[in-house]
Amino acid sequence: MSRLPDPIRETIALPGGEMALLRWPNAGAPRLVFAHANGFCAMAAAPMLARLANRFDIVAPDLRGHGRTALPADPATHRSWKVYADDLLLLNAALDRPAAFLAGHSMGATSSLLAASRMDDPPPLALVEPVILPPPLYLAARTPAWGLFKRSMSIAKAARKRSRAWPDRAAVRTRYKAKPNFARWDDAALDGYLEDGLAETADGVALSCSPEWEAANYEAQGHDPFAAARRIGERARAFRAEHGSTLIGAGALRRRGVRIDAQAGIGHLAVMEDPARVADWIASVWDETR
């Protein structure tokens, strides 16, 4: 295989600061805007996105609180992923031409769905492992009782305990490669994550996405993906991994017209585990839904 193209780095001004972007320009090609998963960054998806650069004009932002983006991210006031949908809509409006195709992974997939549902003419969507929980949970998240319930969320507790600082990137790489989740990653995806998912400090490197913000994202479930899916319907396709899938409310999505493609032999972090497979799936969604 020929060498994959490197992205161009840009920033775009949004209210409160700047959003960092990776771009694979392709004049005249349909524009694809891709949103990454919670705790990661656009560079972690670069090996997957680069495989699509011959077909799309690609824009991949670092979401608020992640990577190189400098926008306010206060865990104490975070209630829903609407903030990411707002940012994606602002980004889309600020680009020289809007997205013809939206895609995302995990939290980024759900946020793309929320954003698309507010567009006058929503484009097709390719949702890789969107976080779709049981419908009653979202109702509970919009009640005062949620403040007590969210404290018991094990995934948020684990995020807050995450190591956040190391002497250098090599130390992080060695540690992460020993972890089962990261051991399955494509090497280039891990290198991309270490490039932008860590920030330089006086003592070494630290996580760009703070453990507190990552945890707050798990707890901030006050949005309504089912109302969004009702509006989008057949414009959206979802990739559901065999292992550790977050697409728990798949039946509720299907009832709203979203087609779900079950993917054998791969886990929730599919974008980083098998970039070529995910890129091929996203391309097939475009071919079949446009």
Coordinates of C-alpha atoms in Angstrom, one line a residue:
M1 CA 0.0 0.0 0.0
S2 CA 1.3 3.5 -0.8
R3 CA 2.0 5.9 2.0
L4 CA -1.1 7.5 3.5
P5 CA -1.4 11.3 3.1
D6 CA -0.7 13.4 6.2
P7 CA -3.3 15.9 7.3
I8 CA -3.0 19.7 7.4
R9 CA -3.5 21.4 10.7
E10 CA -5.8 24.4 11.0
T11 CA -7.7 26.2 13.7
I12 CA -11.1 27.9 13.5
A13 CA -12.5 30.5 15.8
L14 CA -15.6 29.6 17.8
P15 CA -17.3 31.5 20.7
G16 CA -14.9 31.2 23.7
G17 CA -11.8 30.1 21.9
E18 CA -10.5 28.0 19.0
M19 CA -11.2 24.6 17.6
A20 CA -8.3 22.6 16.2
L21 CA -8.9 20.8 12.9
L22 CA -7.2 18.1 10.8
R23 CA -7.8 18.6 7.1
W24 CA -7.3 16.4 4.1
P25 CA -8.2 18.8 1.3
N26 CA -9.7 17.4 -1.9
A27 CA -11.1 20.1 -4.1
G28 CA -14.4 19.1 -5.6
A29 CA -14.9 16.0 -3.5
P30 CA -17.8 15.7 -1.1
R31 CA -17.0 17.1 2.3
L32 CA -16.8 14.7 5.2
V33 CA -16.8 16.0 8.8
F34 CA -15.7 13.3 11.3
A35 CA -16.0 13.6 15.1
H36 CA -13.9 11.4 17.4
A37 CA -14.7 9.5 20.6
N38 CA -14.6 10.6 24.3
G39 CA -11.1 10.9 25.7
F40 CA -9.4 10.7 22.3
C41 CA -8.6 13.2 19.5
A42 CA -8.8 13.5 15.7
M43 CA -5.2 12.3 15.3
A44 CA -6.2 8.9 16.7
A45 CA -8.5 8.5 13.7
A46 CA -6.0 9.8 11.2
P47 CA -4.9 6.4 9.9
M48 CA -8.6 5.6 9.1
L49 CA -9.4 9.0 7.7
A50 CA -6.3 9.1 5.5
R51 CA -7.7 6.0 3.7
L52 CA -10.7 8.1 2.6
A53 CA -8.7 11.2 1.5
N54 CA -8.9 10.1 -2.2
R55 CA -12.7 10.2 -2.0
F56 CA -13.6 13.0 0.3
D57 CA -12.6 16.5 1.4
I58 CA -12.1 15.7 5.1
V59 CA -12.4 17.9 8.2
A60 CA -11.8 16.3 11.6
P61 CA -12.0 18.5 14.7
D62 CA -10.7 18.0 18.1
L63 CA -13.9 18.2 20.2
R64 CA -14.2 20.6 23.1
G65 CA -11.9 19.5 26.0
H66 CA -9.9 17.2 23.7
G67 CA -6.6 17.3 21.8
R68 CA -5.4 20.8 20.7
T69 CA -8.8 22.5 20.8
A70 CA -8.9 25.4 23.3
L71 CA -12.6 25.9 24.3
P72 CA -14.1 26.0 27.8
A73 CA -14.7 22.6 29.3
D74 CA -16.0 22.8 32.8
P75 CA -17.1 19.4 34.2
A76 CA -19.2 21.1 36.9
T77 CA -21.6 22.5 34.4
H78 CA -21.6 19.7 31.8
R79 CA -25.1 18.1 31.4
S80 CA -25.4 16.7 27.9
W81 CA -23.7 16.2 24.6
K82 CA -25.7 19.1 23.1
V83 CA -22.5 21.2 23.6
Y84 CA -20.7 19.0 21.0
A85 CA -23.7 19.2 18.6
D86 CA -23.6 23.0 19.0
D87 CA -19.9 23.1 18.2
L88 CA -20.3 20.9 15.2
L89 CA -23.1 23.1 13.9
L90 CA -21.0 26.2 14.4
L91 CA -18.0 24.5 12.6
N92 CA -20.2 23.5 9.7
A93 CA -21.5 27.1 9.4
A94 CA -18.0 28.5 9.5
L95 CA -16.5 26.3 6.8
D96 CA -16.3 27.5 3.2
R97 CA -18.9 24.9 2.3
P98 CA -21.0 22.7 4.5
A99 CA -20.6 18.9 5.1
A100 CA -22.1 16.6 2.5
F101 CA -21.5 13.6 4.8
L102 CA -21.2 13.3 8.6
A103 CA -19.4 10.5 10.5
G104 CA -18.2 9.9 14.0
H105 CA -17.1 7.4 16.5
S106 CA -18.7 6.7 19.9
M107 CA -19.5 10.0 21.6
G108 CA -18.6 11.8 18.3
A109 CA -21.1 9.6 16.4
T110 CA -23.9 10.4 18.8
S111 CA -23.0 14.1 18.8
S112 CA -23.0 14.1 14.9
L113 CA -26.5 12.6 15.0
L114 CA -27.7 15.3 17.4
A115 CA -26.2 18.0 15.2
A116 CA -27.6 16.5 12.0
S117 CA -31.1 16.5 13.5
R118 CA -31.0 20.3 13.7
M119 CA -29.9 20.9 10.1
D120 CA -32.5 22.0 7.6
D121 CA -31.3 19.4 5.1
P122 CA -29.4 16.7 7.1
P123 CA -26.7 14.9 5.1
P124 CA -26.1 11.1 5.3
L125 CA -24.5 9.8 8.5
A126 CA -22.1 7.0 9.2
L127 CA -22.1 6.3 12.9
V128 CA -19.3 4.0 14.2
E129 CA -20.3 2.5 17.6
P130 CA -22.6 5.4 18.6
V131 CA -23.3 5.6 22.4
I132 CA -27.0 4.7 22.4
L133 CA -28.2 3.7 25.9
P134 CA -31.6 2.4 27.0
P135 CA -34.3 5.1 26.5
P136 CA -35.3 5.3 30.2
L137 CA -31.7 6.3 31.1
Y138 CA -32.0 9.5 29.1
L139 CA -35.3 10.3 30.8
A140 CA -33.6 9.8 34.2
A141 CA -30.7 12.0 33.2
R142 CA -33.0 15.0 32.8
T143 CA -34.4 14.6 36.4
P144 CA -33.0 15.8 39.7
A145 CA -32.4 12.2 40.8
W146 CA -29.6 11.9 38.1
G147 CA -27.2 13.7 40.4
L148 CA -27.3 10.7 42.8
F149 CA -27.3 8.0 40.2
K150 CA -24.4 9.2 38.1
R151 CA -22.1 8.9 41.1
S152 CA -22.4 5.1 40.8
M153 CA -21.3 4.9 37.2
S154 CA -18.2 2.7 37.2
I155 CA -16.9 3.9 33.9
A156 CA -16.8 7.5 35.2
K157 CA -15.2 6.4 38.4
A158 CA -12.5 4.6 36.5
A159 CA -11.9 7.7 34.3
R160 CA -11.3 9.9 37.3
K161 CA -8.7 7.5 38.6
R162 CA -6.8 7.4 35.3
S163 CA -3.1 8.3 35.3
R164 CA -2.7 11.7 33.7
A165 CA 1.0 12.7 33.6
W166 CA 4.2 10.9 32.5
P167 CA 7.8 11.9 31.9
D168 CA 7.6 11.6 28.1
R169 CA 5.5 10.0 25.3
A170 CA 7.8 6.9 25.2
A171 CA 6.8 6.1 28.7
V172 CA 3.1 6.4 27.8
R173 CA 3.5 4.2 24.7
T174 CA 5.2 1.5 26.7
R175 CA 2.5 1.5 29.4
Y176 CA -0.4 1.7 26.9
K177 CA 0.9 -1.1 24.7
A178 CA 0.8 -3.4 27.8
K179 CA -3.0 -2.7 28.3
P180 CA -5.4 -5.1 26.5
N181 CA -7.4 -2.3 24.9
F182 CA -4.4 -0.5 23.4
A183 CA -2.6 -3.7 22.5
R184 CA -5.1 -4.3 19.7
W185 CA -4.7 -0.8 18.2
D186 CA -3.1 -0.1 14.9
D187 CA 0.4 1.3 15.7
A188 CA -0.2 4.5 13.6
A189 CA -3.4 5.2 15.5
L190 CA -1.6 4.9 18.8
D191 CA 1.1 7.2 17.6
G192 CA -1.5 9.7 16.5
Y193 CA -3.3 9.6 19.8
L194 CA 0.0 10.1 21.7
E195 CA 0.8 13.1 19.5
D196 CA -2.3 15.1 20.2
G197 CA -3.9 13.3 23.1
L198 CA -1.0 14.4 25.3
A199 CA 0.1 17.9 25.9
E200 CA 3.6 19.1 26.9
T201 CA 4.1 20.3 30.5
A202 CA 7.0 21.5 32.5
D203 CA 7.5 18.0 33.9
G204 CA 6.8 15.9 30.8
V205 CA 3.4 15.2 29.2
A206 CA -0.2 15.1 30.5
L207 CA -3.5 14.1 29.0
S208 CA -5.1 16.7 26.8
C209 CA -8.5 15.5 27.8
S210 CA -8.5 15.7 31.6
P211 CA -9.9 12.6 33.5
E212 CA -12.5 14.9 35.0
W213 CA -13.8 16.0 31.6
E214 CA -13.8 12.4 30.3
A215 CA -15.8 11.3 33.3
A216 CA -18.2 14.2 33.0
N217 CA -18.9 13.1 29.4
Y218 CA -19.9 9.7 30.6
E219 CA -22.3 11.2 33.1
A220 CA -23.7 14.0 30.8
Q221 CA -26.6 12.1 29.3
G222 CA -29.2 14.8 29.2
H223 CA -29.6 14.7 25.4
D224 CA -32.1 12.7 23.4
P225 CA -30.6 10.6 20.6
F226 CA -33.9 9.0 19.8
A227 CA -35.6 12.2 19.0
A228 CA -32.7 13.0 16.7
A229 CA -32.9 9.6 15.1
R230 CA -36.6 10.0 14.5
R231 CA -35.8 13.1 12.3
I232 CA -32.8 11.5 10.6
G233 CA -34.2 8.0 10.0
E234 CA -32.9 6.2 6.9
R235 CA -30.2 8.8 6.3
A236 CA -28.1 7.2 9.1
R237 CA -26.3 3.9 9.2
A238 CA -24.6 2.5 12.4
F239 CA -21.7 0.2 12.8
R240 CA -22.2 -2.2 15.7
A241 CA -19.1 -4.0 17.1
E242 CA -19.3 -7.5 18.4
H243 CA -17.3 -6.8 21.5
G244 CA -18.0 -4.1 24.1
S245 CA -20.5 -2.3 22.0
T246 CA -22.1 0.9 23.3
L247 CA -25.0 0.6 20.9
I248 CA -27.2 -0.8 23.6
G249 CA -30.4 0.7 22.5
A250 CA -30.1 -0.7 18.9
G251 CA -33.8 -1.7 18.7
A252 CA -35.0 1.8 19.5
L253 CA -32.8 3.1 16.7
R254 CA -34.0 0.6 14.2
R255 CA -37.6 1.5 15.0
R256 CA -36.7 5.1 13.9
G257 CA -35.3 3.9 10.6
V258 CA -31.6 3.7 11.3
R259 CA -30.0 0.7 9.7
I260 CA -27.5 -1.2 11.9
D261 CA -24.6 -3.2 10.4
A262 CA -23.4 -5.9 12.9
Q263 CA -19.6 -6.2 12.6
A264 CA -18.0 -9.5 13.7
G265 CA -14.7 -9.9 15.4
I266 CA -14.1 -6.3 16.4
G267 CA -14.5 -4.1 19.5
H268 CA -15.8 -0.7 20.4
L269 CA -12.5 1.0 19.5
A270 CA -12.8 -0.2 15.9
V271 CA -11.6 3.1 14.4
M272 CA -8.2 2.6 16.1
E273 CA -8.1 -1.2 15.9
D274 CA -8.8 -1.7 12.2
P275 CA -8.7 1.6 10.4
A276 CA -9.0 0.0 6.9
R277 CA -12.1 -1.9 7.8
V278 CA -13.8 1.1 9.2
A279 CA -12.8 3.3 6.3
D280 CA -14.3 0.8 3.9
W281 CA -17.5 0.7 5.8
I282 CA -17.8 4.5 5.9
A283 CA -17.2 4.6 2.1
S284 CA -19.9 2.0 1.6
V285 CA -22.4 4.1 3.6
W286 CA -21.8 7.0 1.4
D287 CA -22.2 4.9 -1.7
E288 CA -25.5 3.4 -0.5
T289 CA -27.2 6.3 1.2
R290 CA -26.4 9.4 -1.0

